[in-house]
Short mmCIF file of C-alpha atoms in Angstrom, two decimals:
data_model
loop_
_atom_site.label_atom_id
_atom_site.label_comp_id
_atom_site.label_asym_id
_atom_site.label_seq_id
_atom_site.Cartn_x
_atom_site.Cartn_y
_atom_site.Cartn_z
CA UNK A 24 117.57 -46.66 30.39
CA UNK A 25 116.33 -47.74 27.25
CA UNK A 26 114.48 -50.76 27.04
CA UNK A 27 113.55 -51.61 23.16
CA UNK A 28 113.98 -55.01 20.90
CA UNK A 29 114.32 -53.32 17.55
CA UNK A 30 117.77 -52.90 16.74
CA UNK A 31 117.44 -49.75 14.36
CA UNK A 32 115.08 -47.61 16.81
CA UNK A 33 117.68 -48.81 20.28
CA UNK A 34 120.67 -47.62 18.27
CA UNK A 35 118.85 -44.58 17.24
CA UNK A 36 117.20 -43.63 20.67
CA UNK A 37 120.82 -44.69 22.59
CA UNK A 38 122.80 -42.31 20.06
CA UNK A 39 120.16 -39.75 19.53
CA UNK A 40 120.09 -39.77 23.96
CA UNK A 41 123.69 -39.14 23.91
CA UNK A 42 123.31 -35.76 22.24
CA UNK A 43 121.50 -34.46 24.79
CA UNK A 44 123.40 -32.33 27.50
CA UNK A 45 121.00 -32.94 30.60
CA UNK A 46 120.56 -37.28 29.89
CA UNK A 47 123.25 -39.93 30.40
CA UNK A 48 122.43 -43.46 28.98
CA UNK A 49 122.63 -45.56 32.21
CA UNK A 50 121.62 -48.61 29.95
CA UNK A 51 120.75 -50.30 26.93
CA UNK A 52 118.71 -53.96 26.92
CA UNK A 53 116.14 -55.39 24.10
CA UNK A 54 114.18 -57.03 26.69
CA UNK A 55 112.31 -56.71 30.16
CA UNK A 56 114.17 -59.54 31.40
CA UNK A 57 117.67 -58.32 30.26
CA UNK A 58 116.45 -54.86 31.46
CA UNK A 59 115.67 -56.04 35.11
CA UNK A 60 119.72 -57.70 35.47
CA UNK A 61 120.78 -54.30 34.54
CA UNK A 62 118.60 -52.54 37.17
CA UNK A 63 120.87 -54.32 39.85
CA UNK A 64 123.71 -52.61 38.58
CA UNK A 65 122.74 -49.34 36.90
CA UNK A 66 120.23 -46.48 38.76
CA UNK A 67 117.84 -44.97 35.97
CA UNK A 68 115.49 -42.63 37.23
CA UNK A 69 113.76 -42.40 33.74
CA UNK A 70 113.35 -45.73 31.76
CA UNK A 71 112.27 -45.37 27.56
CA UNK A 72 110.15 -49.10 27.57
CA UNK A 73 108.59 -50.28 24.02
CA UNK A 74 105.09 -51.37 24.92
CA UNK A 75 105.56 -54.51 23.03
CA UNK A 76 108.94 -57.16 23.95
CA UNK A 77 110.28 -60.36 23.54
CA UNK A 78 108.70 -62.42 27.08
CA UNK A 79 106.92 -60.15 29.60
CA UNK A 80 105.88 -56.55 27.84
CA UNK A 81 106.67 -52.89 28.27
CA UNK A 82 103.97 -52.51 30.92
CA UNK A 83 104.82 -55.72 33.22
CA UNK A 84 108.74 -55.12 33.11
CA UNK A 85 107.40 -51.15 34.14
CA UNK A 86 105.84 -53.05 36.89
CA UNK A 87 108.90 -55.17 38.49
CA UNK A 88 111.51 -52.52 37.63
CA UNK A 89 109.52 -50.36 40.39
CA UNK A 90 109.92 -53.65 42.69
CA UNK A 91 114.08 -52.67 42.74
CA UNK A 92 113.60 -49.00 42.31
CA UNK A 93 110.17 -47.53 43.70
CA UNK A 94 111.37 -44.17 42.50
CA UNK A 95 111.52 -44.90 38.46
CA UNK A 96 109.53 -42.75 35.82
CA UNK A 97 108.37 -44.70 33.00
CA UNK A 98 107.58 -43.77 29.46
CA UNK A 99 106.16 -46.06 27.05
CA UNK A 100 107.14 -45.79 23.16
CA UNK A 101 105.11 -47.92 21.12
CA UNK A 102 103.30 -47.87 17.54
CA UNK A 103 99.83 -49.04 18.96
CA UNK A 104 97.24 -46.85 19.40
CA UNK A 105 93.86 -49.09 20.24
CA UNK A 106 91.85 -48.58 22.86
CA UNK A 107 92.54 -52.10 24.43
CA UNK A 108 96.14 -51.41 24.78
CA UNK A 109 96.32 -47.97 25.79
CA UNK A 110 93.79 -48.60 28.37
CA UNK A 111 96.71 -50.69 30.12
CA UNK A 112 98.86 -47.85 29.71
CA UNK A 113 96.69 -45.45 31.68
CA UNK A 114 95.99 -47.88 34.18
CA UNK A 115 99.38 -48.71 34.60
CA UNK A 116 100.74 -46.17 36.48
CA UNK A 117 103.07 -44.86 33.62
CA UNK A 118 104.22 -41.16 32.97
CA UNK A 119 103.88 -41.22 29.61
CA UNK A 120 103.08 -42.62 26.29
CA UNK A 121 104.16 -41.19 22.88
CA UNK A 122 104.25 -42.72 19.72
CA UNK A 123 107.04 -44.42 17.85
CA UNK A 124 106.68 -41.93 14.67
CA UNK A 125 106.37 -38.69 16.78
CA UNK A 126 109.44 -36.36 15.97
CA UNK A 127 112.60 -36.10 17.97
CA UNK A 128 111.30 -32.95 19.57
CA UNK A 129 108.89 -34.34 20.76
CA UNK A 130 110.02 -37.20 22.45
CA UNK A 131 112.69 -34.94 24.18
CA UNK A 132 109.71 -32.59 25.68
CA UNK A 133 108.80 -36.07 26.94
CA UNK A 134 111.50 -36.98 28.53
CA UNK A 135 112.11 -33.33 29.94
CA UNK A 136 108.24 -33.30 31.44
CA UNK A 137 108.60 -36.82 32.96
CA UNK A 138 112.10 -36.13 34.50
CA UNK A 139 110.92 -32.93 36.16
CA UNK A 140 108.28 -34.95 37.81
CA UNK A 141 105.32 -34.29 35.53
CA UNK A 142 102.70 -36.46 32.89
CA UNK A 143 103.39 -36.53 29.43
CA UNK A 144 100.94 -38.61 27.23
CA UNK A 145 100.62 -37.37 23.30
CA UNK A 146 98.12 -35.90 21.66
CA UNK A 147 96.71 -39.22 19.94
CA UNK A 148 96.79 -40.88 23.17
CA UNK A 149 94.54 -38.46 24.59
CA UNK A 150 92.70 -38.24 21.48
CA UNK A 151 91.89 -42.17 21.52
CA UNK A 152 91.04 -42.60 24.94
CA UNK A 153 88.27 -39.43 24.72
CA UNK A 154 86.53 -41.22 22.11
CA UNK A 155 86.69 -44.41 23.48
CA UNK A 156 85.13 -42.65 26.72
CA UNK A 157 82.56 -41.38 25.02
CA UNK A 158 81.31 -44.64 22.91
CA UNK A 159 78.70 -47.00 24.50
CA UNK A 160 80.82 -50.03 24.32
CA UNK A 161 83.68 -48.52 25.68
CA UNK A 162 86.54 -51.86 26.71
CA UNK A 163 86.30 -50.87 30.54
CA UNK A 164 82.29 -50.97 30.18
CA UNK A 165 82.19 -54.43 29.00
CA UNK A 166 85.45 -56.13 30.53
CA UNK A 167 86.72 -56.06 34.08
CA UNK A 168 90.32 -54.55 34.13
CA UNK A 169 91.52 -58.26 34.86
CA UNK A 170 89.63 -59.42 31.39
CA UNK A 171 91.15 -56.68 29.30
CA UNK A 172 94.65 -57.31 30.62
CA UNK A 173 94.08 -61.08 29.50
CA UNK A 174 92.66 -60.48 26.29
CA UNK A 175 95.91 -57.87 25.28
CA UNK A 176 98.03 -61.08 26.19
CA UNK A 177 95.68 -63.48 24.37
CA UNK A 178 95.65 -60.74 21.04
CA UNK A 179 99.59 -60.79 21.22
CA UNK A 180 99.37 -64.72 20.95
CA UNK A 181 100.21 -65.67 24.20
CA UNK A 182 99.31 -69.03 25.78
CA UNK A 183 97.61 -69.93 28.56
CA UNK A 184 101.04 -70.62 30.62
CA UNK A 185 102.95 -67.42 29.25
CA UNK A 186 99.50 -65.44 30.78
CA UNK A 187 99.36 -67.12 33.83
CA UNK A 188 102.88 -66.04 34.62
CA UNK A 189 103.27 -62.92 33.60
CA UNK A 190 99.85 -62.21 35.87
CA UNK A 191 100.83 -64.11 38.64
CA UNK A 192 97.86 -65.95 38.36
CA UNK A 193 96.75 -69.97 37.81
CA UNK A 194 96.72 -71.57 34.13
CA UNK A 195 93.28 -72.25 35.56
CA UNK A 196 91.98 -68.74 36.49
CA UNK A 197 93.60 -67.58 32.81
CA UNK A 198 91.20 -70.67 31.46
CA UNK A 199 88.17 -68.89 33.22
CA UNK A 200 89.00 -65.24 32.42
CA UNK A 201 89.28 -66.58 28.67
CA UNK A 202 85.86 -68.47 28.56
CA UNK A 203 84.32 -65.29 29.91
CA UNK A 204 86.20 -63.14 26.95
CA UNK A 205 84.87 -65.55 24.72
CA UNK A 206 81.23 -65.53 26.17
CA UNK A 207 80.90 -61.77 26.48
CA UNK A 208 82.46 -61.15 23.04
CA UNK A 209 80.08 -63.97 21.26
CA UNK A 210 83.10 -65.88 20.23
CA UNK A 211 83.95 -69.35 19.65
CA UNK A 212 87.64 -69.76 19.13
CA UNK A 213 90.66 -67.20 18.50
CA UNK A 214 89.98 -66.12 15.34
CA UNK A 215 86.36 -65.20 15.96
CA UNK A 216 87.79 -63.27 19.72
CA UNK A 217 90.43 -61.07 17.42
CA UNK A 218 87.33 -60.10 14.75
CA UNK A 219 85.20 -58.97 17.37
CA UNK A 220 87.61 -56.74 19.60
CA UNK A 221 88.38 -55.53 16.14
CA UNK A 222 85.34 -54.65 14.62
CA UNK A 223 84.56 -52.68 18.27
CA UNK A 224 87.76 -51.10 17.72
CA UNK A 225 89.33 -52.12 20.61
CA UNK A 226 92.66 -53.88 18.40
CA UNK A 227 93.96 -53.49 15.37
#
């Protein structure tokens, strides 16, 4: 299944998909939502998710497909490549993660390696999260898991009710886990929170 909101890269990855002998397209949707009606009626076993959609993202709709089919392998195609955001995709629970610019070839060894049961994650993914490892302010040494998953919704311009929902938590819990982003990150409004996960090189 391919789950993507750009029209040019879905018609591209469903044609491209087609000319491959061992892969059947067993859907096409440019959103999670529209994604998760078509689970009820289609079987993937391998789902191609954009990190970044329309409502919930990549990563959350990764999450509830597995609710209606325990057994799906997910990889996530996306263009972003800071720390904060591929720290969700490891802790996720994905298969893989490959870029959005990496060649066809590429992207089929993907799909190959994750349908025979195995990781794939691309060379810039691992490259990334090594040397965020290795720096002193590392995201998961300053912010709980819970903090950076709010602060990648509150970076993608989310509000305090789209948050709350998509995390299954209260508008007043996201209100709380935002005061502490600000607090920790010296911050005073939104403007000032986007500078400083920037200039640590945790966004772009």
């Amino acid at each position: 299944m391919i789950v993507e909101d750009q029209g040019l890269v879905r018609s591209f990855l469903q044609r491209w998909l087609q000319g491959l002998p061992r892969f059947v397209v067993a859907g096409v949707a440019q959103s999670g939502e529209e994604a998760l009606k078509l689970m009820e009626l289609e079987k993937p076993d391998v789902v191609l998710v954009d990190f970044q959609l329309p409502g919930i993202d990549g990563l959350e709709f990764v999450r509830a497909a597995r609710q209606l089919r325990p057994q799906l392998r997910a990889i996530v195609v996306s263009s972003l490549v800071d720390p904060l955001a591929l720290t969700r995709v490891r802790e996720s629970g994905v298969e893989g993660y490959i870029e959005k610019d990496a060649p066809p070839e590429l992207l089929e060894e993907a799909l190959r390696a994750v349908a025979d049961g195995r990781l794939y994650f691309s060379k810039k993914y691992e490259e990334t999260m090594s040397r965020e490892n290795s720096k002193t302010e590392a995201v998961g040494k300053v912010l709980s898991r819970r903090e950076q998953h709010v602060l990648g919704l509150v970076l993608a311009k989310k509000s305090n009710r789209e948050i709350a929902d998509v995390m299954g938590l209260s508008v007043r819990t996201v209100e709380f886990h935002r005061a502490n982003l600000m607090a920790k990150l010296n911050a005073v409004n939104y403007d000032e929170l986007v500078t400083a996960a920037r200039l640590r090189g945790w966004a772009r």
